[in-house]
Short mmCIF file of C-alpha atoms and ligand atoms in Angstrom, two decimals:
data_model
loop_
_atom_site.label_atom_id
_atom_site.label_comp_id
_atom_site.label_asym_id
_atom_site.label_seq_id
_atom_site.Cartn_x
_atom_site.Cartn_y
_atom_site.Cartn_z
CA MET A 1 -0.80 23.38 30.28
CA ALA A 2 -0.25 19.91 32.01
CA GLU A 3 3.79 19.63 31.57
CA GLN A 4 4.71 15.59 31.37
CA VAL A 5 8.23 13.88 31.23
CA TYR A 6 8.89 10.87 28.74
CA ASP A 7 11.56 8.48 27.24
CA VAL A 8 9.90 8.23 24.30
CA VAL A 9 7.07 10.38 22.56
CA ILE A 10 5.93 8.79 19.57
CA ILE A 11 4.13 11.38 17.02
CA GLY A 12 0.91 9.45 14.98
CA GLY A 13 -1.01 6.11 15.82
CA GLY A 14 0.56 4.72 12.43
CA GLN A 15 1.59 1.06 11.59
CA ALA A 16 5.58 1.18 13.58
CA SER A 17 3.83 3.04 16.78
CA VAL A 18 1.20 0.91 18.24
CA PRO A 19 3.64 -2.57 18.47
CA LEU A 20 6.71 0.02 19.26
CA ALA A 21 5.18 1.77 22.01
CA GLY A 22 4.11 -1.58 23.51
CA SER A 23 8.11 -3.16 23.01
CA LEU A 24 9.58 0.16 25.31
CA ALA A 25 6.97 0.45 27.86
CA GLN A 26 7.70 -3.57 28.98
CA ALA A 27 11.77 -2.44 28.87
CA GLY A 28 10.54 -0.24 31.40
CA ARG A 29 10.33 3.14 29.04
CA GLN A 30 7.82 5.77 29.99
CA VAL A 31 6.01 6.14 26.80
CA ALA A 32 2.95 8.40 25.47
CA VAL A 33 1.70 7.92 21.59
CA VAL A 34 0.03 10.99 20.00
CA GLU A 35 -2.90 10.45 17.74
CA ARG A 36 -5.07 13.15 16.17
CA LYS A 37 -7.50 10.65 14.34
CA HIS A 38 -7.69 7.18 14.75
CA LEU A 39 -5.19 4.35 15.67
CA GLY A 40 -3.89 2.47 12.78
CA GLY A 41 -4.15 5.32 10.63
CA SER A 42 -4.25 4.92 6.57
CA CYS A 43 -4.37 0.92 6.33
CA VAL A 44 -6.59 0.03 8.68
CA ASN A 45 -9.20 3.15 8.50
CA PHE A 46 -9.06 3.43 4.34
CA GLY A 47 -6.15 1.39 3.16
CA CYS A 48 -5.26 -1.98 2.95
CA THR A 49 -8.24 -3.03 5.53
CA PRO A 50 -11.35 -1.81 3.46
CA THR A 51 -9.69 -2.33 -0.06
CA LYS A 52 -8.99 -5.88 0.34
CA ALA A 53 -12.14 -6.15 2.15
CA VAL A 54 -14.32 -5.05 -0.86
CA VAL A 55 -11.91 -6.90 -3.23
CA ALA A 56 -13.16 -9.99 -1.63
CA SER A 57 -16.93 -8.50 -2.09
CA ALA A 58 -16.06 -7.71 -6.17
CA LYS A 59 -14.49 -11.05 -6.41
CA VAL A 60 -17.04 -12.94 -5.49
CA ALA A 61 -19.62 -10.43 -7.81
CA HIS A 62 -16.97 -11.45 -10.38
CA GLN A 63 -17.12 -15.12 -10.19
CA ALA A 64 -20.72 -15.60 -9.38
CA ARG A 65 -21.44 -13.82 -13.08
CA ARG A 66 -18.75 -16.66 -14.45
CA ALA A 67 -20.79 -19.27 -12.45
CA ALA A 68 -21.99 -20.86 -15.78
CA GLU A 69 -18.48 -21.44 -16.66
CA TYR A 70 -18.26 -23.91 -13.83
CA GLY A 71 -21.18 -25.61 -14.47
CA LEU A 72 -24.05 -23.38 -12.15
CA ARG A 73 -27.13 -21.20 -12.37
CA ILE A 74 -27.50 -19.19 -9.81
CA GLY A 75 -29.42 -15.83 -11.91
CA ALA A 76 -28.25 -12.27 -12.43
CA VAL A 77 -26.11 -11.02 -10.08
CA ASP A 78 -27.24 -7.92 -8.12
CA VAL A 79 -24.84 -5.98 -5.77
CA ASP A 80 -26.18 -3.80 -2.68
CA PHE A 81 -23.20 -1.13 -3.36
CA ALA A 82 -24.27 0.23 0.47
CA ALA A 83 -23.92 -3.25 2.18
CA VAL A 84 -20.53 -3.74 0.39
CA LEU A 85 -19.15 -0.85 2.04
CA GLU A 86 -20.73 -1.86 5.69
CA ARG A 87 -19.30 -4.95 5.63
CA ALA A 88 -15.88 -3.22 5.12
CA ARG A 89 -16.51 -0.67 7.72
CA ARG A 90 -17.62 -3.29 10.05
CA ILE A 91 -13.97 -5.21 9.72
CA VAL A 92 -12.42 -1.60 9.91
CA GLN A 93 -14.33 -0.77 13.35
CA ASN A 94 -13.45 -4.18 15.16
CA SER A 95 -9.63 -3.60 13.35
CA ARG A 96 -9.75 -0.66 15.28
CA ALA A 97 -10.94 -1.24 18.33
CA GLY A 98 -8.63 -4.17 19.11
CA LEU A 99 -6.02 -1.06 18.71
CA ASP A 100 -8.16 1.32 21.00
CA ARG A 101 -7.90 -1.20 23.68
CA ARG A 102 -4.40 -2.06 24.01
CA PHE A 103 -4.48 1.88 25.56
CA GLU A 104 -7.72 1.60 27.70
CA GLY A 105 -6.81 2.13 31.16
CA SER A 106 -3.04 2.10 30.37
CA ASP A 107 -0.69 4.83 31.58
CA ASN A 108 2.28 2.94 29.66
CA PRO A 109 2.19 3.30 27.17
CA ARG A 110 -0.34 6.36 27.09
CA LEU A 111 -2.66 7.32 24.47
CA VAL A 112 -2.69 11.15 23.94
CA ARG A 113 -5.87 12.46 21.49
CA GLY A 114 -4.84 15.47 19.41
CA HIS A 115 -2.56 16.96 16.88
CA ALA A 116 0.73 16.60 18.05
CA ARG A 117 3.53 18.95 17.21
CA LEU A 118 7.63 19.43 17.95
CA ALA A 119 7.98 22.94 19.99
CA GLY A 120 11.47 23.24 20.13
CA ARG A 121 13.62 22.25 22.97
CA ASP A 122 13.92 22.48 27.00
CA GLY A 123 17.03 21.54 28.08
CA ASP A 124 18.04 18.48 26.74
CA LEU A 125 14.65 17.48 26.43
CA PHE A 126 12.43 17.87 23.14
CA ARG A 127 9.05 19.65 23.52
CA VAL A 128 5.69 18.34 22.19
CA GLU A 129 2.98 20.16 22.11
CA ALA A 130 -0.03 17.91 21.77
CA GLY A 131 -3.81 19.10 22.23
CA ASN A 132 -3.63 21.21 25.56
CA GLU A 133 -0.98 19.20 27.26
CA VAL A 134 3.12 19.41 26.40
CA LEU A 135 5.12 16.33 26.67
CA LYS A 136 8.57 16.96 27.47
CA SER A 137 10.07 13.98 26.09
CA ARG A 138 14.18 12.48 25.99
CA GLN A 139 13.24 10.95 22.54
CA VAL A 140 10.78 11.32 19.86
CA VAL A 141 9.32 8.79 17.10
CA LEU A 142 7.64 10.88 13.75
CA ASN A 143 4.83 7.94 12.53
CA THR A 144 2.32 10.58 10.72
CA GLY A 145 2.00 8.63 7.30
CA THR A 146 0.48 10.36 4.22
CA ARG A 147 -2.10 11.96 3.22
CA SER A 148 -4.11 12.00 -0.62
CA SER A 149 -1.90 14.68 -2.53
CA ILE A 150 -4.26 16.91 -4.49
CA PRO A 151 -2.94 18.30 -7.80
CA PRO A 152 -3.93 21.85 -8.13
CA LEU A 153 -6.44 21.22 -10.82
CA ASP A 154 -8.34 23.95 -12.51
CA GLY A 155 -12.43 23.85 -10.85
CA LEU A 156 -11.39 20.68 -8.37
CA ASP A 157 -12.32 22.71 -5.45
CA GLN A 158 -15.99 22.84 -7.03
CA VAL A 159 -16.26 19.40 -7.27
CA ASP A 160 -17.09 16.63 -4.86
CA TYR A 161 -14.60 14.30 -5.60
CA LEU A 162 -13.63 10.86 -4.49
CA ASP A 163 -10.23 9.92 -3.00
CA SER A 164 -8.24 6.84 -1.31
CA GLU A 165 -9.33 8.40 2.19
CA ASN A 166 -13.24 9.37 1.44
CA TRP A 167 -14.35 6.62 -0.55
CA LEU A 168 -15.53 4.36 2.16
CA GLU A 169 -18.50 6.82 3.29
CA ARG A 170 -19.81 7.13 -0.30
CA PRO A 171 -22.53 4.58 -0.28
CA GLU A 172 -23.87 5.61 -3.66
CA LEU A 173 -22.46 3.24 -6.63
CA PRO A 174 -20.81 5.40 -9.49
CA GLY A 175 -22.51 4.99 -12.91
CA HIS A 176 -19.25 5.75 -14.61
CA VAL A 177 -15.78 6.32 -12.40
CA VAL A 178 -13.51 8.66 -14.05
CA MET A 179 -10.29 7.68 -12.27
CA ILE A 180 -6.91 10.07 -12.34
CA GLY A 181 -3.60 8.30 -11.85
CA GLY A 182 -2.92 4.92 -13.13
CA GLY A 183 -0.90 3.84 -9.76
CA TYR A 184 -1.57 0.62 -7.73
CA ILE A 185 -4.75 2.25 -5.66
CA ALA A 186 -6.72 3.32 -8.96
CA LEU A 187 -6.05 -0.35 -10.41
CA GLU A 188 -7.26 -1.82 -7.36
CA MET A 189 -10.28 0.50 -6.72
CA GLY A 190 -10.91 0.38 -11.02
CA GLN A 191 -11.47 -2.98 -10.49
CA ILE A 192 -13.55 -2.97 -7.41
CA TYR A 193 -15.95 -0.47 -9.10
CA ARG A 194 -16.01 -2.41 -12.32
CA ARG A 195 -16.76 -5.57 -10.92
CA LEU A 196 -19.67 -4.28 -8.81
CA GLY A 197 -21.06 -2.49 -11.78
CA SER A 198 -19.77 0.86 -12.61
CA ASN A 199 -18.26 1.76 -15.85
CA VAL A 200 -14.57 2.55 -15.29
CA THR A 201 -12.16 4.99 -16.98
CA ILE A 202 -8.04 5.59 -15.80
CA LEU A 203 -6.58 8.64 -17.23
CA GLU A 204 -2.69 7.95 -16.86
CA ARG A 205 -0.22 10.48 -17.59
CA GLY A 206 2.20 8.73 -18.10
CA GLU A 207 2.67 5.61 -21.25
CA ARG A 208 1.72 2.81 -18.94
CA ILE A 209 0.31 1.91 -16.12
CA ALA A 210 2.68 0.23 -13.24
CA SER A 211 5.43 1.81 -14.07
CA HIS A 212 7.70 0.72 -11.56
CA GLU A 213 7.36 -3.14 -12.68
CA ASP A 214 8.40 -4.83 -16.57
CA GLU A 215 6.81 -3.65 -19.39
CA ASP A 216 5.34 -7.62 -19.52
CA VAL A 217 3.85 -7.30 -16.12
CA ALA A 218 2.20 -4.34 -16.59
CA ALA A 219 0.88 -5.02 -20.15
CA ALA A 220 -0.64 -8.13 -18.41
CA ILE A 221 -2.41 -6.33 -16.11
CA GLN A 222 -3.84 -3.80 -18.43
CA ASN A 223 -4.90 -6.48 -20.62
CA VAL A 224 -6.69 -8.36 -17.94
CA LEU A 225 -8.53 -5.28 -16.81
CA GLU A 226 -9.41 -4.23 -20.46
CA SER A 227 -10.81 -7.69 -20.62
CA GLU A 228 -13.13 -6.45 -17.82
CA ALA A 229 -13.98 -3.37 -20.06
CA ILE A 230 -12.18 -0.85 -17.77
CA SER A 231 -11.11 1.99 -20.12
CA PHE A 232 -7.20 3.15 -20.37
CA ALA A 233 -6.59 6.81 -22.03
CA PHE A 234 -2.42 7.16 -21.87
CA ASN A 235 -0.12 10.20 -22.56
CA THR A 236 -3.38 12.30 -21.20
CA ASP A 237 -3.01 15.75 -19.20
CA VAL A 238 -6.19 16.33 -17.44
CA GLN A 239 -7.03 20.03 -18.01
CA ARG A 240 -9.82 21.29 -16.04
CA VAL A 241 -13.12 19.26 -14.29
CA ARG A 242 -16.17 21.20 -14.70
CA LYS A 243 -19.63 20.27 -12.25
CA ASP A 244 -21.92 19.21 -14.36
CA ASP A 245 -26.11 18.25 -14.55
CA SER A 246 -24.99 14.37 -13.55
CA GLY A 247 -21.76 14.44 -12.41
CA THR A 248 -18.45 16.31 -13.48
CA THR A 249 -16.95 16.95 -17.61
CA VAL A 250 -13.16 16.46 -17.58
CA SER A 251 -11.36 17.85 -20.05
CA VAL A 252 -8.32 16.10 -21.25
CA ASP A 253 -5.13 16.91 -23.43
CA HIS A 254 -4.21 14.33 -25.34
CA ALA A 255 -1.43 14.15 -28.31
CA GLY A 256 -2.40 18.32 -28.46
CA SER A 257 -6.41 18.17 -28.51
CA THR A 258 -8.42 18.40 -25.92
CA ARG A 259 -11.73 16.09 -25.58
CA ASP A 260 -14.30 16.13 -23.02
CA ILE A 261 -15.41 12.91 -20.86
CA HIS A 262 -18.77 12.51 -18.64
CA ALA A 263 -17.96 11.44 -15.22
CA SER A 264 -20.99 10.79 -12.65
CA HIS A 265 -18.37 10.30 -10.22
CA LEU A 266 -14.11 11.46 -10.19
CA PHE A 267 -11.59 9.44 -8.50
CA VAL A 268 -8.61 11.29 -7.39
CA ALA A 269 -5.68 8.88 -7.35
CA THR A 270 -2.31 10.84 -8.27
CA GLY A 271 -0.64 9.91 -5.06
CA ARG A 272 0.16 10.67 -1.69
CA GLN A 273 2.06 12.90 0.57
CA PRO A 274 3.76 12.74 3.85
CA ASN A 275 2.01 14.76 6.89
CA THR A 276 5.48 16.62 7.83
CA ASP A 277 4.09 19.89 7.01
CA ASP A 278 2.70 20.87 10.67
CA LEU A 279 4.82 18.79 12.80
CA GLY A 280 6.98 21.91 14.26
CA LEU A 281 10.07 20.18 12.48
CA GLU A 282 11.74 23.33 12.18
CA THR A 283 12.27 23.97 15.96
CA VAL A 284 14.26 21.22 16.60
CA GLY A 285 15.94 21.61 13.16
CA VAL A 286 14.97 18.03 11.51
CA GLU A 287 15.87 17.59 7.53
CA THR A 288 13.54 16.91 4.68
CA THR A 289 13.39 17.04 1.28
CA ASP A 290 11.51 19.21 -0.93
CA HIS A 291 8.76 16.84 -1.20
CA GLY A 292 8.48 16.83 2.84
CA ILE A 293 10.11 13.25 3.65
CA VAL A 294 12.26 12.98 6.29
CA GLY A 295 15.69 12.35 5.96
CA VAL A 296 17.06 9.07 7.80
CA ASP A 297 19.70 6.95 8.28
CA GLU A 298 19.58 2.85 7.96
CA ARG A 299 19.10 3.50 11.59
CA LEU A 300 15.95 5.26 11.30
CA ALA A 301 18.07 8.34 12.38
CA THR A 302 16.63 11.80 11.66
CA SER A 303 19.26 14.58 11.10
CA VAL A 304 19.03 15.55 14.81
CA ALA A 305 19.82 13.32 17.50
CA GLY A 306 17.33 11.49 19.43
CA ILE A 307 14.66 11.70 16.95
CA TRP A 308 13.87 8.95 14.95
CA CYS A 309 11.29 8.38 12.28
CA ALA A 310 9.15 5.36 11.06
CA GLY A 311 6.92 4.98 7.91
CA ASP A 312 6.04 6.20 4.80
CA ILE A 313 7.50 9.75 5.94
CA ARG A 314 10.75 8.01 5.60
CA GLY A 315 10.74 7.76 2.30
CA GLY A 316 10.93 4.46 0.20
CA PRO A 317 8.54 1.61 -0.01
CA MET A 318 5.60 2.83 1.37
CA PHE A 319 3.76 -0.42 2.67
CA THR A 320 2.05 -1.71 5.98
CA HIS A 321 4.92 -3.98 6.40
CA THR A 322 7.90 -1.79 6.00
CA SER A 323 6.14 0.70 8.46
CA TRP A 324 5.72 -1.91 10.69
CA ASP A 325 9.46 -3.46 10.62
CA ASP A 326 10.22 0.14 11.24
CA TYR A 327 9.15 -0.57 14.81
CA ARG A 328 11.82 -3.86 14.98
CA VAL A 329 14.24 -1.99 13.71
CA LEU A 330 13.50 1.22 16.01
CA ALA A 331 13.19 -1.56 18.85
CA SER A 332 16.74 -2.39 18.07
CA GLN A 333 17.90 0.83 17.77
CA ILE A 334 16.36 2.21 20.88
CA ILE A 335 16.49 -0.57 23.71
CA GLY A 336 18.24 -3.15 21.87
CA ASP A 337 21.67 -3.77 20.59
CA GLY A 338 21.28 -1.88 17.18
CA SER A 339 22.04 -4.56 14.88
CA ARG A 340 18.78 -4.38 12.84
CA THR A 341 18.25 -1.92 10.50
CA THR A 342 16.54 -0.97 6.82
CA LYS A 343 18.68 -3.32 5.44
CA ARG A 344 15.76 -5.87 4.12
CA ILE A 345 14.31 -7.62 1.58
CA ILE A 346 10.91 -5.62 0.73
CA PRO A 347 8.13 -6.98 -0.92
CA TYR A 348 4.86 -6.09 -1.89
CA ALA A 349 1.57 -6.52 -3.98
CA ILE A 350 -0.75 -5.33 -6.25
CA PHE A 351 -4.13 -6.53 -5.26
CA THR A 352 -5.53 -6.55 -8.54
CA ASP A 353 -7.10 -10.22 -9.61
CA PRO A 354 -5.02 -11.76 -10.55
CA GLU A 355 -2.64 -10.19 -7.62
CA VAL A 356 0.88 -9.45 -8.48
CA GLY A 357 2.92 -10.57 -5.94
CA ARG A 358 6.61 -8.81 -5.77
CA VAL A 359 10.00 -9.51 -4.59
CA GLY A 360 13.45 -7.76 -5.34
CA MET A 361 14.17 -6.33 -9.08
CA THR A 362 12.68 -6.20 -11.48
CA GLU A 363 13.90 -8.26 -14.68
CA ARG A 364 14.70 -4.76 -16.29
CA GLU A 365 16.66 -3.69 -13.19
CA ALA A 366 18.36 -6.98 -12.35
CA ARG A 367 19.75 -6.98 -16.18
CA GLN A 368 21.00 -3.30 -15.47
CA ALA A 369 22.67 -4.17 -11.90
CA HIS A 370 23.98 -7.87 -12.61
CA ALA A 371 26.34 -9.11 -15.71
CA ASP A 372 24.73 -12.46 -16.11
CA VAL A 373 21.39 -13.40 -15.66
CA LYS A 374 19.36 -16.59 -15.83
CA VAL A 375 15.35 -15.71 -16.32
CA ALA A 376 12.76 -17.73 -16.19
CA ARG A 377 9.05 -17.21 -17.11
CA VAL A 378 6.21 -19.71 -17.02
CA GLU A 379 2.30 -19.17 -17.70
CA MET A 380 -0.39 -19.65 -15.37
CA ARG A 381 -2.69 -21.56 -18.16
CA ASP A 382 -0.10 -24.19 -17.74
CA SER A 383 -0.85 -24.80 -14.06
CA SER A 384 -3.16 -27.78 -13.39
CA LYS A 385 -4.67 -26.64 -10.46
CA ALA A 386 -5.12 -23.10 -12.17
CA ILE A 387 -7.12 -24.92 -14.76
CA GLU A 388 -8.89 -26.49 -12.08
CA ARG A 389 -9.19 -23.62 -10.44
CA GLY A 390 -10.75 -21.57 -13.85
CA GLU A 391 -8.13 -18.51 -13.05
CA THR A 392 -5.67 -19.07 -16.02
CA GLU A 393 -4.49 -15.87 -15.92
CA GLY A 394 -1.21 -14.18 -15.67
CA PHE A 395 2.65 -15.49 -15.41
CA ILE A 396 5.45 -16.43 -13.24
CA LYS A 397 8.70 -14.97 -13.67
CA VAL A 398 11.56 -15.94 -11.32
CA ILE A 399 15.32 -14.11 -12.04
CA VAL A 400 18.46 -15.20 -10.79
CA ASP A 401 22.48 -13.93 -10.84
CA ALA A 402 23.93 -16.76 -13.08
CA ALA A 403 27.41 -16.77 -10.70
CA THR A 404 25.52 -17.37 -7.31
CA ASP A 405 22.18 -18.79 -8.47
CA ARG A 406 20.60 -16.68 -5.48
CA LEU A 407 17.29 -15.28 -6.44
CA LEU A 408 17.32 -11.36 -7.62
CA GLY A 409 13.85 -11.07 -8.17
CA ALA A 410 10.18 -12.84 -9.22
CA THR A 411 6.83 -11.84 -10.01
CA VAL A 412 4.16 -13.77 -9.35
CA LEU A 413 0.99 -12.77 -11.05
CA ALA A 414 -1.46 -15.09 -10.45
CA ALA A 415 -4.68 -15.87 -8.17
CA GLU A 416 -3.42 -15.41 -4.61
CA GLY A 417 -0.22 -13.98 -6.12
CA SER A 418 0.31 -12.07 -3.00
CA GLU A 419 0.48 -14.99 -1.11
CA LEU A 420 2.64 -17.62 -3.65
CA VAL A 421 5.35 -14.84 -3.66
CA HIS A 422 6.19 -15.96 -0.37
CA MET A 423 7.87 -18.61 -1.05
CA TYR A 424 10.68 -16.48 -3.24
CA ILE A 425 10.44 -14.10 -0.29
CA ASP A 426 11.61 -16.84 1.72
CA LEU A 427 14.52 -18.40 -0.04
CA MET A 428 15.69 -14.72 -0.97
CA ASN A 429 16.05 -14.15 3.19
CA ALA A 430 17.70 -17.25 3.96
CA ASP A 431 19.74 -16.27 0.75
CA ALA A 432 19.39 -19.90 -0.49
CA PRO A 433 20.41 -20.64 -4.64
CA TYR A 434 16.95 -21.84 -6.12
CA SER A 435 18.24 -25.44 -6.44
CA VAL A 436 16.63 -25.83 -3.09
CA MET A 437 13.17 -25.03 -4.10
CA ARG A 438 13.83 -27.16 -7.34
CA ASP A 439 14.81 -30.16 -5.36
CA ALA A 440 11.84 -30.10 -2.35
CA ILE A 441 9.37 -31.89 -3.02
CA HIS A 442 5.44 -29.66 -3.71
CA ILE A 443 1.97 -30.77 -3.33
CA HIS A 444 0.21 -31.40 -6.62
CA PRO A 445 -2.21 -30.20 -6.94
CA THR A 446 -1.19 -26.72 -6.19
CA MET A 447 -0.64 -22.93 -7.68
CA ALA A 448 2.35 -23.41 -5.60
CA GLU A 449 4.02 -26.32 -7.60
CA HIS A 450 4.39 -23.82 -10.74
CA LEU A 451 6.36 -21.92 -8.65
CA GLN A 452 8.82 -24.70 -8.47
CA THR A 453 8.30 -25.26 -12.58
CA ALA A 454 9.54 -21.94 -12.91
CA VAL A 455 12.77 -22.08 -10.84
CA THR A 456 13.16 -25.54 -12.70
CA ARG A 457 12.92 -23.59 -16.13
CA LEU A 458 16.25 -22.14 -14.85
CA GLY A 459 18.51 -24.76 -16.11
C1 LIG B 501 -6.31 2.98 -0.32
C2 LIG B 501 -5.17 2.28 -0.11
C3 LIG B 501 -4.71 1.41 0.13
C4 LIG B 501 -3.36 0.46 0.48
N1 LIG B 501 -3.34 -0.79 0.60
C5 LIG B 501 -2.17 -1.55 1.00
C6 LIG B 501 -1.70 -2.63 0.99
O1 LIG B 501 -2.86 -3.55 0.70
N2 LIG B 501 -0.68 -3.30 1.76
C7 LIG B 501 0.34 -2.55 1.82
O2 LIG B 501 1.13 -2.82 2.83
N3 LIG B 501 -0.17 -0.88 2.16
C8 LIG B 501 -1.49 -0.21 1.78
N4 LIG B 501 -1.30 0.81 2.06
C9 LIG B 501 -0.53 1.73 2.36
C10 LIG B 501 -0.37 1.47 3.40
O3 LIG B 501 -2.03 2.27 4.14
C11 LIG B 501 0.77 2.93 4.40
O4 LIG B 501 1.85 2.29 3.80
C12 LIG B 501 0.49 2.26 5.67
O5 LIG B 501 -0.56 2.71 6.47
C13 LIG B 501 1.86 3.74 6.03
O6 LIG B 501 1.67 3.46 7.83
P1 LIG B 501 2.95 4.88 8.36
O7 LIG B 501 2.93 3.77 9.58
O8 LIG B 501 3.93 5.12 7.81
O9 LIG B 501 1.34 5.85 8.64
P2 LIG B 501 -0.09 5.86 8.71
O10 LIG B 501 -0.46 4.79 8.65
O11 LIG B 501 -0.90 6.90 7.62
O12 LIG B 501 -0.89 6.49 10.33
C14 LIG B 501 -0.09 7.97 10.67
C15 LIG B 501 -0.95 8.25 11.42
O13 LIG B 501 -0.45 9.29 12.16
C16 LIG B 501 -1.44 10.30 12.54
N5 LIG B 501 -0.99 11.27 12.67
C17 LIG B 501 -0.26 12.43 10.87
N6 LIG B 501 -0.27 13.78 11.48
C18 LIG B 501 -0.29 13.68 13.11
C19 LIG B 501 -0.29 14.31 13.88
N7 LIG B 501 0.73 15.90 13.46
N8 LIG B 501 -0.36 14.29 15.39
C20 LIG B 501 -0.88 12.75 16.01
N9 LIG B 501 -0.92 12.33 15.07
C21 LIG B 501 -0.66 12.60 13.70
C22 LIG B 501 -2.55 10.42 11.25
O14 LIG B 501 -4.18 10.35 12.02
C23 LIG B 501 -2.65 8.42 11.14
O15 LIG B 501 -3.52 7.57 12.05
C24 LIG B 501 -2.41 1.51 1.02
C25 LIG B 501 -2.65 3.01 0.94
C26 LIG B 501 -4.01 3.38 0.61
C27 LIG B 501 -4.10 5.00 0.92
#
């Protein structure tokens, strides 16, 4: 086996690894990235990139059906699902090719193709086996991401189901897709399928969707999706699934009685699990939790000095932008002054339409954590721009610490909510009182001015 020594080996080509590899190499470190499939990981290849491309197609179809509301006659909408997926695949391929090009002809950082596994130590160097090579390294960064978590459901191994990784490869539009799970992937994918012409049923084990959000937010998303004829079943346990003549029969238990639902397609959206079980962590003593999450401190250091961790496998919020920011934390720790840590404000979005843009605490969390909070809520139906655009669903909720006038959290459930919420994100990062936004001049008519209206209502 060929053996080569590096300063840093990064296992997994996820969101942190490519920019981190570039920064470390620029600072003079010898760096290798090992990727077993495609650079860009979940986000580029089957997650954020293609889902948002298909969300865009689904929105065009939806708006086209509403054309008469805008005074237009355009006839029936005819969806070419294979072409919708092909558009998304092209965007994925361009993005992936851009990442590949960064390594073309490069010895540092070097890209090694293959599955990587830690294999103990050689003196003060870690051994990493990758394909038919052994890479020895002073430091190792783990950035291996997650895969679909598939429940041990009776009959599932006999059924050709969809999940968040294979959906892009299935060119046929489902007649009726039953989704197991009511998290954000199911909500986004459910609305996509519905708008492109499928019937959609979402089965949720709990009492409501979007359990991390405030109840009013979850209820509003549910209302929107129900208004588009997506069906929900709550407190529902899937007992078994069986292949039948035209798809799958899903047997569910609800309040003690069992009923069968027929699906042309089954979509399993029951969460993600970390890719840490085949990483050789035990050979060097890296500690994980029961669920395979790697334990880290706020510097992203694991329990073993010299081994660092980035992205979804370090627990906490699982988003592309958090994994990407982990690169900045690690660059600060490995080649910088160590001042950047994971003490940070983390925003996120649910890309339904309307979108949910979120930052900071929910109202429930804020009321638990702070003695005195001020909450303001404004409806999108009162925004001039939303009325003009014909997109009046949703609301804005902003929560402030009454003692300091600092924002504790905000939700923007609106068309473009994922964009609009950045005004609140920046206000929180600036640690500025809400009066800064209240007293600014915003452009009329914009959706953004309604974010100002919300803080104005705080008093
Ligand atoms: C359907 C879907 C939609 C999503 N939409 C969004 C969104 O809109 N916005 C958002 O912020 N997040 C979204 N996410 C989440 C986002 O994709 C992840 O949070 C993000 O990709 C995590 O990045 P990561 O760096 O941890 O790892 P990943 O991006 O998963 O990359 C890990 C890489 O490591 C490789 N690997 C694993 N093990 C090994 C090994 N032993 N050896 C070599 N290589 C290995 C894998 O092949 C993979 O390429 C979505 C996820 C899904 C599934």
